[in-house]
Amino acid sequence: MTSPSPAAPTGVWSSEDEPVERALVVCAHPDDVDFVCAASVAALGETGAEVRYCIITDGEAGGNDRSQAREEMARVRRGEQRAAAAAVAVSDVTFLGYSDGRLVPTLELRRDLSGVIRRWRPDLVIAPSPERNWDSVYASHPDHLAAGEAAMAAVYPDSRNPFAHPELLAEGLEPHTVRRLWLMAHPTFNLAVDVTGTLPKKVAALACHKSQGIDETTVRDWMRSWAQGSAARAGMGEGRMAELFFSLSVG
């Protein structure tokens, strides 16, 4: 993976300047959150924020073993994601069960994500960018783009609009306005989260995804190099590590 080039001055997130009490991370597949922002999740948690995950698919199209039933792969990957979440002190993981590799930003997906937002009522949503990042083909997997488009629509306007998805009101889920959105793997960035102290937790989370052939030593070196490069691009001091986002106010 490569970090995008900044198009605007980059700020370093501070819990004092921008406090977060509740956050929701929306991703397409098990392990997406761990590759891109698990160290930031750990950093948020250390400030007292409570973070939950919403994983749209079960990742059944992952792995290389053709003899393994896809239902079994889905079960394995759900377990791996729960273990990875626990490594960064996240205890609540919602799986929506959409088909891996076939994700599109349907009204049904927008409704389901709006329901998760209304139920949890987060200050902050972290989601994939709906814009393709030509510097990183892996970051712009079609499922990621679809997840980002649906999450954007769920944040605005669906979750705050009482007339969107009336069936949610029938379930007792009142509208909720998300205050801020952080986009992952966006072509540009304007926010850095200092993860110098939490990168080991990210590596521990990634190591839980054994079905995807992740080697802990290799991924540790990879993530360290990536985080150091991201910090340098954000203009942070020598020896720092960072994860990068495109942040926008939506409240």
PDB file of C-alpha atoms in Angstrom:
ATOM      1  CA  MET A   1       0.000   0.000   0.000  1.00  0.00           C
ATOM      2  CA  THR A   2       1.075   3.565  -0.587  1.00  0.00           C
ATOM      3  CA  SER A   3      -0.049   6.695   1.184  1.00  0.00           C
ATOM      4  CA  PRO A   4      -1.755   9.410  -0.856  1.00  0.00           C
ATOM      5  CA  SER A   5      -0.227  12.814  -1.412  1.00  0.00           C
ATOM      6  CA  PRO A   6      -1.789  15.636   0.595  1.00  0.00           C
ATOM      7  CA  ALA A   7      -3.843  18.310  -1.131  1.00  0.00           C
ATOM      8  CA  ALA A   8      -4.440  20.406   1.989  1.00  0.00           C
ATOM      9  CA  PRO A   9      -2.552  21.204   5.207  1.00  0.00           C
ATOM     10  CA  THR A  10      -2.553  18.160   7.428  1.00  0.00           C
ATOM     11  CA  GLY A  11      -3.590  18.329  11.058  1.00  0.00           C
ATOM     12  CA  VAL A  12      -2.711  15.773  13.734  1.00  0.00           C
ATOM     13  CA  TRP A  13      -5.787  14.524  15.569  1.00  0.00           C
ATOM     14  CA  SER A  14      -6.046  15.526  19.217  1.00  0.00           C
ATOM     15  CA  SER A  15      -8.714  14.289  21.600  1.00  0.00           C
ATOM     16  CA  GLU A  16      -8.641  17.703  23.284  1.00  0.00           C
ATOM     17  CA  ASP A  17      -9.355  19.595  20.065  1.00  0.00           C
ATOM     18  CA  GLU A  18     -11.756  17.026  18.631  1.00  0.00           C
ATOM     19  CA  PRO A  19     -13.101  14.718  21.359  1.00  0.00           C
ATOM     20  CA  VAL A  20     -14.768  11.475  20.321  1.00  0.00           C
ATOM     21  CA  GLU A  21     -17.041   9.525  22.651  1.00  0.00           C
ATOM     22  CA  ARG A  22     -18.415   6.978  20.190  1.00  0.00           C
ATOM     23  CA  ALA A  23     -17.033   5.866  16.844  1.00  0.00           C
ATOM     24  CA  LEU A  24     -18.214   3.404  14.209  1.00  0.00           C
ATOM     25  CA  VAL A  25     -15.867   1.835  11.650  1.00  0.00           C
ATOM     26  CA  VAL A  26     -17.580   0.566   8.482  1.00  0.00           C
ATOM     27  CA  CYS A  27     -15.610  -1.814   6.236  1.00  0.00           C
ATOM     28  CA  ALA A  28     -16.350  -4.203   3.401  1.00  0.00           C
ATOM     29  CA  HIS A  29     -14.374  -7.252   4.588  1.00  0.00           C
ATOM     30  CA  PRO A  30     -12.835  -8.815   7.680  1.00  0.00           C
ATOM     31  CA  ASP A  31      -9.228  -7.494   7.979  1.00  0.00           C
ATOM     32  CA  ASP A  32      -9.915  -4.196   6.109  1.00  0.00           C
ATOM     33  CA  VAL A  33     -10.069  -2.213   9.330  1.00  0.00           C
ATOM     34  CA  ASP A  34      -6.914  -3.872  10.634  1.00  0.00           C
ATOM     35  CA  PHE A  35      -4.840  -3.086   7.558  1.00  0.00           C
ATOM     36  CA  VAL A  36      -5.950   0.523   7.333  1.00  0.00           C
ATOM     37  CA  CYS A  37      -6.858   1.962  10.727  1.00  0.00           C
ATOM     38  CA  ALA A  38      -6.631  -0.460  13.653  1.00  0.00           C
ATOM     39  CA  ALA A  39      -3.841   1.589  15.244  1.00  0.00           C
ATOM     40  CA  SER A  40      -6.077   4.661  15.118  1.00  0.00           C
ATOM     41  CA  VAL A  41      -8.892   2.627  16.674  1.00  0.00           C
ATOM     42  CA  ALA A  42      -6.521   1.724  19.502  1.00  0.00           C
ATOM     43  CA  ALA A  43      -5.498   5.384  19.845  1.00  0.00           C
ATOM     44  CA  LEU A  44      -9.150   6.446  20.045  1.00  0.00           C
ATOM     45  CA  GLY A  45      -9.779   3.803  22.679  1.00  0.00           C
ATOM     46  CA  GLU A  46      -6.889   5.044  24.797  1.00  0.00           C
ATOM     47  CA  THR A  47      -8.582   8.467  25.003  1.00  0.00           C
ATOM     48  CA  GLY A  48     -11.772   6.870  26.336  1.00  0.00           C
ATOM     49  CA  ALA A  49     -13.711   6.612  23.077  1.00  0.00           C
ATOM     50  CA  GLU A  50     -15.842   3.507  22.566  1.00  0.00           C
ATOM     51  CA  VAL A  51     -15.472   2.037  19.081  1.00  0.00           C
ATOM     52  CA  ARG A  52     -17.645  -0.493  17.283  1.00  0.00           C
ATOM     53  CA  TYR A  53     -17.201  -2.231  13.918  1.00  0.00           C
ATOM     54  CA  CYS A  54     -19.670  -2.899  11.138  1.00  0.00           C
ATOM     55  CA  ILE A  55     -18.327  -5.405   8.587  1.00  0.00           C
ATOM     56  CA  ILE A  56     -20.550  -5.576   5.534  1.00  0.00           C
ATOM     57  CA  THR A  57     -19.497  -8.997   4.161  1.00  0.00           C
ATOM     58  CA  ASP A  58     -18.191 -12.137   5.839  1.00  0.00           C
ATOM     59  CA  GLY A  59     -15.160 -12.357   3.549  1.00  0.00           C
ATOM     60  CA  GLU A  60     -16.140 -15.746   2.160  1.00  0.00           C
ATOM     61  CA  ALA A  61     -14.330 -15.044  -1.131  1.00  0.00           C
ATOM     62  CA  GLY A  62     -10.984 -14.743   0.659  1.00  0.00           C
ATOM     63  CA  GLY A  63      -8.201 -17.332   0.923  1.00  0.00           C
ATOM     64  CA  ASN A  64      -6.783 -19.701  -1.679  1.00  0.00           C
ATOM     65  CA  ASP A  65      -8.025 -23.132  -0.571  1.00  0.00           C
ATOM     66  CA  ARG A  66     -10.548 -24.232  -3.216  1.00  0.00           C
ATOM     67  CA  SER A  67     -11.483 -27.309  -1.201  1.00  0.00           C
ATOM     68  CA  GLN A  68     -12.759 -25.234   1.720  1.00  0.00           C
ATOM     69  CA  ALA A  69     -16.487 -24.571   1.736  1.00  0.00           C
ATOM     70  CA  ARG A  70     -17.230 -20.882   1.453  1.00  0.00           C
ATOM     71  CA  GLU A  71     -19.605 -21.084   4.420  1.00  0.00           C
ATOM     72  CA  GLU A  72     -16.713 -22.402   6.509  1.00  0.00           C
ATOM     73  CA  MET A  73     -14.423 -19.610   5.323  1.00  0.00           C
ATOM     74  CA  ALA A  74     -17.067 -17.073   6.336  1.00  0.00           C
ATOM     75  CA  ARG A  75     -17.292 -18.637   9.804  1.00  0.00           C
ATOM     76  CA  VAL A  76     -13.495 -18.595  10.177  1.00  0.00           C
ATOM     77  CA  ARG A  77     -13.180 -14.997   9.057  1.00  0.00           C
ATOM     78  CA  ARG A  78     -15.892 -13.795  11.406  1.00  0.00           C
ATOM     79  CA  GLY A  79     -14.004 -15.409  14.279  1.00  0.00           C
ATOM     80  CA  GLU A  80     -10.710 -13.891  13.141  1.00  0.00           C
ATOM     81  CA  GLN A  81     -12.249 -10.420  12.952  1.00  0.00           C
ATOM     82  CA  ARG A  82     -13.688 -10.704  16.437  1.00  0.00           C
ATOM     83  CA  ALA A  83     -10.279 -11.737  17.762  1.00  0.00           C
ATOM     84  CA  ALA A  84      -8.625  -8.858  15.873  1.00  0.00           C
ATOM     85  CA  ALA A  85     -11.159  -6.421  17.308  1.00  0.00           C
ATOM     86  CA  ALA A  86     -10.395  -7.632  20.815  1.00  0.00           C
ATOM     87  CA  ALA A  87      -6.694  -6.914  20.213  1.00  0.00           C
ATOM     88  CA  VAL A  88      -7.553  -3.204  19.984  1.00  0.00           C
ATOM     89  CA  ALA A  89     -10.188  -3.310  22.755  1.00  0.00           C
ATOM     90  CA  VAL A  90     -13.241  -3.409  20.453  1.00  0.00           C
ATOM     91  CA  SER A  91     -15.875  -5.813  21.733  1.00  0.00           C
ATOM     92  CA  ASP A  92     -18.840  -5.121  19.445  1.00  0.00           C
ATOM     93  CA  VAL A  93     -18.659  -6.307  15.822  1.00  0.00           C
ATOM     94  CA  THR A  94     -21.724  -6.345  13.569  1.00  0.00           C
ATOM     95  CA  PHE A  95     -21.667  -8.451  10.394  1.00  0.00           C
ATOM     96  CA  LEU A  96     -24.282  -7.573   7.772  1.00  0.00           C
ATOM     97  CA  GLY A  97     -23.760 -10.746   5.721  1.00  0.00           C
ATOM     98  CA  TYR A  98     -23.642  -9.270   2.213  1.00  0.00           C
ATOM     99  CA  SER A  99     -21.883 -11.273  -0.526  1.00  0.00           C
ATOM    100  CA  ASP A 100     -18.105 -10.837  -0.693  1.00  0.00           C
ATOM    101  CA  GLY A 101     -16.967  -9.618  -4.112  1.00  0.00           C
ATOM    102  CA  ARG A 102     -20.448  -8.573  -5.213  1.00  0.00           C
ATOM    103  CA  LEU A 103     -21.045  -5.493  -3.114  1.00  0.00           C
ATOM    104  CA  VAL A 104     -22.986  -2.580  -4.619  1.00  0.00           C
ATOM    105  CA  PRO A 105     -24.332   0.542  -2.836  1.00  0.00           C
ATOM    106  CA  THR A 106     -27.976  -0.475  -2.884  1.00  0.00           C
ATOM    107  CA  LEU A 107     -30.816   1.163  -0.987  1.00  0.00           C
ATOM    108  CA  GLU A 108     -30.950  -1.983   1.149  1.00  0.00           C
ATOM    109  CA  LEU A 109     -27.308  -1.554   2.173  1.00  0.00           C
ATOM    110  CA  ARG A 110     -27.864   2.145   2.872  1.00  0.00           C
ATOM    111  CA  ARG A 111     -30.824   1.210   5.062  1.00  0.00           C
ATOM    112  CA  ASP A 112     -28.854  -1.409   6.983  1.00  0.00           C
ATOM    113  CA  LEU A 113     -25.944   0.952   7.599  1.00  0.00           C
ATOM    114  CA  SER A 114     -28.356   3.703   8.637  1.00  0.00           C
ATOM    115  CA  GLY A 115     -29.854   1.268  11.119  1.00  0.00           C
ATOM    116  CA  VAL A 116     -26.445   0.533  12.623  1.00  0.00           C
ATOM    117  CA  ILE A 117     -25.708   4.270  12.885  1.00  0.00           C
ATOM    118  CA  ARG A 118     -29.067   5.048  14.485  1.00  0.00           C
ATOM    119  CA  ARG A 119     -28.647   2.187  16.933  1.00  0.00           C
ATOM    120  CA  TRP A 120     -25.101   3.128  18.031  1.00  0.00           C
ATOM    121  CA  ARG A 121     -25.380   6.925  17.531  1.00  0.00           C
ATOM    122  CA  PRO A 122     -21.674   7.619  16.952  1.00  0.00           C
ATOM    123  CA  ASP A 123     -19.965  11.021  16.909  1.00  0.00           C
ATOM    124  CA  LEU A 124     -17.510   9.759  14.295  1.00  0.00           C
ATOM    125  CA  VAL A 125     -17.838   7.322  11.401  1.00  0.00           C
ATOM    126  CA  ILE A 126     -14.715   5.904   9.736  1.00  0.00           C
ATOM    127  CA  ALA A 127     -15.375   4.414   6.304  1.00  0.00           C
ATOM    128  CA  PRO A 128     -13.650   3.592   2.999  1.00  0.00           C
ATOM    129  CA  SER A 129     -13.341   6.319   0.428  1.00  0.00           C
ATOM    130  CA  PRO A 130     -15.892   6.052  -2.392  1.00  0.00           C
ATOM    131  CA  GLU A 131     -13.279   7.654  -4.669  1.00  0.00           C
ATOM    132  CA  ARG A 132     -10.746   5.438  -6.396  1.00  0.00           C
ATOM    133  CA  ASN A 133      -7.142   5.876  -5.254  1.00  0.00           C
ATOM    134  CA  TRP A 134      -4.959   5.275  -8.308  1.00  0.00           C
ATOM    135  CA  ASP A 135      -1.847   5.043  -6.085  1.00  0.00           C
ATOM    136  CA  SER A 136      -3.182   1.864  -4.474  1.00  0.00           C
ATOM    137  CA  VAL A 137      -5.206  -0.621  -6.504  1.00  0.00           C
ATOM    138  CA  TYR A 138      -5.669  -2.777  -3.385  1.00  0.00           C
ATOM    139  CA  ALA A 139      -7.259   0.087  -1.473  1.00  0.00           C
ATOM    140  CA  SER A 140      -9.742   0.618  -4.307  1.00  0.00           C
ATOM    141  CA  HIS A 141     -11.229  -2.876  -4.397  1.00  0.00           C
ATOM    142  CA  PRO A 142     -14.752  -2.553  -5.875  1.00  0.00           C
ATOM    143  CA  ASP A 143     -16.261  -3.718  -2.575  1.00  0.00           C
ATOM    144  CA  HIS A 144     -14.386  -0.940  -0.750  1.00  0.00           C
ATOM    145  CA  LEU A 145     -15.704   1.701  -3.133  1.00  0.00           C
ATOM    146  CA  ALA A 146     -19.251   0.378  -2.805  1.00  0.00           C
ATOM    147  CA  ALA A 147     -18.954   0.286   0.989  1.00  0.00           C
ATOM    148  CA  GLY A 148     -17.709   3.870   0.971  1.00  0.00           C
ATOM    149  CA  GLU A 149     -20.532   5.090  -1.270  1.00  0.00           C
ATOM    150  CA  ALA A 150     -23.181   3.391   0.866  1.00  0.00           C
ATOM    151  CA  ALA A 151     -21.615   4.616   4.115  1.00  0.00           C
ATOM    152  CA  MET A 152     -21.498   8.190   2.803  1.00  0.00           C
ATOM    153  CA  ALA A 153     -25.194   8.016   1.918  1.00  0.00           C
ATOM    154  CA  ALA A 154     -26.023   6.477   5.290  1.00  0.00           C
ATOM    155  CA  VAL A 155     -24.172   9.248   7.128  1.00  0.00           C
ATOM    156  CA  TYR A 156     -25.754  11.906   4.916  1.00  0.00           C
ATOM    157  CA  PRO A 157     -28.630  12.079   4.390  1.00  0.00           C
ATOM    158  CA  ASP A 158     -30.186   8.769   5.438  1.00  0.00           C
ATOM    159  CA  SER A 159     -29.374   8.331   9.137  1.00  0.00           C
ATOM    160  CA  ARG A 160     -30.494  11.866  10.020  1.00  0.00           C
ATOM    161  CA  ASN A 161     -33.602  11.993   7.823  1.00  0.00           C
ATOM    162  CA  PRO A 162     -36.744  10.717   9.568  1.00  0.00           C
ATOM    163  CA  PHE A 163     -38.383  10.152   6.182  1.00  0.00           C
ATOM    164  CA  ALA A 164     -35.588   7.943   4.843  1.00  0.00           C
ATOM    165  CA  HIS A 165     -36.168   4.220   5.388  1.00  0.00           C
ATOM    166  CA  PRO A 166     -39.417   4.578   7.397  1.00  0.00           C
ATOM    167  CA  GLU A 167     -39.107   0.959   8.454  1.00  0.00           C
ATOM    168  CA  LEU A 168     -36.279   2.046  10.766  1.00  0.00           C
ATOM    169  CA  LEU A 169     -38.652   4.384  12.591  1.00  0.00           C
ATOM    170  CA  ALA A 170     -41.069   1.487  12.897  1.00  0.00           C
ATOM    171  CA  GLU A 171     -38.270  -0.382  14.701  1.00  0.00           C
ATOM    172  CA  GLY A 172     -37.874   2.509  17.121  1.00  0.00           C
ATOM    173  CA  LEU A 173     -34.624   3.759  15.558  1.00  0.00           C
ATOM    174  CA  GLU A 174     -34.774   7.550  15.724  1.00  0.00           C
ATOM    175  CA  PRO A 175     -32.690   9.724  13.366  1.00  0.00           C
ATOM    176  CA  HIS A 176     -29.128  10.516  14.349  1.00  0.00           C
ATOM    177  CA  THR A 177     -26.697  13.107  12.975  1.00  0.00           C
ATOM    178  CA  VAL A 178     -23.065  11.987  12.749  1.00  0.00           C
ATOM    179  CA  ARG A 179     -20.708  14.864  13.539  1.00  0.00           C
ATOM    180  CA  ARG A 180     -17.588  13.849  11.586  1.00  0.00           C
ATOM    181  CA  LEU A 181     -16.509  11.402   8.892  1.00  0.00           C
ATOM    182  CA  TRP A 182     -12.970  10.053   8.345  1.00  0.00           C
ATOM    183  CA  LEU A 183     -12.415   8.450   4.949  1.00  0.00           C
ATOM    184  CA  MET A 184      -9.781   5.722   4.585  1.00  0.00           C
ATOM    185  CA  ALA A 185      -7.574   5.351   1.484  1.00  0.00           C
ATOM    186  CA  HIS A 186      -8.848   8.595  -0.019  1.00  0.00           C
ATOM    187  CA  PRO A 187      -6.754  10.011  -2.889  1.00  0.00           C
ATOM    188  CA  THR A 188      -5.840  12.934  -0.594  1.00  0.00           C
ATOM    189  CA  PHE A 189      -5.561  13.387   3.154  1.00  0.00           C
ATOM    190  CA  ASN A 190      -5.910  16.212   5.648  1.00  0.00           C
ATOM    191  CA  LEU A 191      -5.729  14.374   8.963  1.00  0.00           C
ATOM    192  CA  ALA A 192      -3.050  12.252  10.602  1.00  0.00           C
ATOM    193  CA  VAL A 193      -3.518  10.136  13.706  1.00  0.00           C
ATOM    194  CA  ASP A 194      -0.328   9.579  15.687  1.00  0.00           C
ATOM    195  CA  VAL A 195      -0.099   5.802  16.146  1.00  0.00           C
ATOM    196  CA  THR A 196       3.491   5.617  17.347  1.00  0.00           C
ATOM    197  CA  GLY A 197       2.380   4.013  20.597  1.00  0.00           C
ATOM    198  CA  THR A 198      -0.405   1.810  19.238  1.00  0.00           C
ATOM    199  CA  LEU A 199       1.133   0.229  16.143  1.00  0.00           C
ATOM    200  CA  PRO A 200       1.977  -3.005  18.050  1.00  0.00           C
ATOM    201  CA  LYS A 201      -1.754  -3.450  18.723  1.00  0.00           C
ATOM    202  CA  LYS A 202      -2.449  -3.097  14.996  1.00  0.00           C
ATOM    203  CA  VAL A 203       0.135  -5.792  14.243  1.00  0.00           C
ATOM    204  CA  ALA A 204      -1.445  -8.064  16.858  1.00  0.00           C
ATOM    205  CA  ALA A 205      -4.844  -7.508  15.242  1.00  0.00           C
ATOM    206  CA  LEU A 206      -3.527  -8.319  11.771  1.00  0.00           C
ATOM    207  CA  ALA A 207      -1.868 -11.482  13.073  1.00  0.00           C
ATOM    208  CA  CYS A 208      -5.336 -12.830  13.926  1.00  0.00           C
ATOM    209  CA  HIS A 209      -6.194 -13.181  10.212  1.00  0.00           C
ATOM    210  CA  LYS A 210      -4.342 -16.447   9.747  1.00  0.00           C
ATOM    211  CA  SER A 211      -6.677 -17.722   7.022  1.00  0.00           C
ATOM    212  CA  GLN A 212      -5.344 -14.935   4.773  1.00  0.00           C
ATOM    213  CA  GLY A 213      -1.743 -16.125   5.034  1.00  0.00           C
ATOM    214  CA  ILE A 214      -0.576 -13.155   7.110  1.00  0.00           C
ATOM    215  CA  ASP A 215       2.923 -13.578   8.549  1.00  0.00           C
ATOM    216  CA  GLU A 216       3.308 -11.510  11.719  1.00  0.00           C
ATOM    217  CA  THR A 217       6.985 -10.665  11.213  1.00  0.00           C
ATOM    218  CA  THR A 218       6.456  -9.572   7.614  1.00  0.00           C
ATOM    219  CA  VAL A 219       3.369  -7.531   8.425  1.00  0.00           C
ATOM    220  CA  ARG A 220       5.124  -5.877  11.386  1.00  0.00           C
ATOM    221  CA  ASP A 221       7.905  -4.596   9.145  1.00  0.00           C
ATOM    222  CA  TRP A 222       5.438  -3.595   6.431  1.00  0.00           C
ATOM    223  CA  MET A 223       3.129  -1.684   8.764  1.00  0.00           C
ATOM    224  CA  ARG A 224       6.019   0.048  10.516  1.00  0.00           C
ATOM    225  CA  SER A 225       7.478   1.238   7.212  1.00  0.00           C
ATOM    226  CA  TRP A 226       4.071   2.358   5.952  1.00  0.00           C
ATOM    227  CA  ALA A 227       3.259   4.242   9.181  1.00  0.00           C
ATOM    228  CA  GLN A 228       6.647   5.968   9.213  1.00  0.00           C
ATOM    229  CA  GLY A 229       6.164   7.054   5.600  1.00  0.00           C
ATOM    230  CA  SER A 230       2.681   8.352   6.385  1.00  0.00           C
ATOM    231  CA  ALA A 231       4.016  10.386   9.322  1.00  0.00           C
ATOM    232  CA  ALA A 232       6.741  11.869   7.124  1.00  0.00           C
ATOM    233  CA  ARG A 233       4.169  12.863   4.481  1.00  0.00           C
ATOM    234  CA  ALA A 234       2.096  14.527   7.181  1.00  0.00           C
ATOM    235  CA  GLY A 235       5.102  16.556   8.339  1.00  0.00           C
ATOM    236  CA  MET A 236       5.358  14.900  11.737  1.00  0.00           C
ATOM    237  CA  GLY A 237       8.621  14.609  13.618  1.00  0.00           C
ATOM    238  CA  GLU A 238      11.271  11.984  13.033  1.00  0.00           C
ATOM    239  CA  GLY A 239      10.489   8.633  14.582  1.00  0.00           C
ATOM    240  CA  ARG A 240       6.721   9.174  14.565  1.00  0.00           C
ATOM    241  CA  MET A 241       4.183   6.875  12.922  1.00  0.00           C
ATOM    242  CA  ALA A 242       0.754   7.768  11.580  1.00  0.00           C
ATOM    243  CA  GLU A 243      -2.383   6.657   9.802  1.00  0.00           C
ATOM    244  CA  LEU A 244      -3.919   9.103   7.329  1.00  0.00           C
ATOM    245  CA  PHE A 245      -7.522  10.080   6.577  1.00  0.00           C
ATOM    246  CA  PHE A 246      -9.575  12.607   4.688  1.00  0.00           C
ATOM    247  CA  SER A 247     -11.671  14.202   7.417  1.00  0.00           C
ATOM    248  CA  LEU A 248     -14.830  16.209   6.890  1.00  0.00           C
ATOM    249  CA  SER A 249     -17.452  17.731   9.134  1.00  0.00           C
ATOM    250  CA  VAL A 250     -20.944  16.442   8.442  1.00  0.00           C
ATOM    251  CA  GLY A 251     -22.728  17.496  11.631  1.00  0.00           C
TER     252      GLY A 251
END
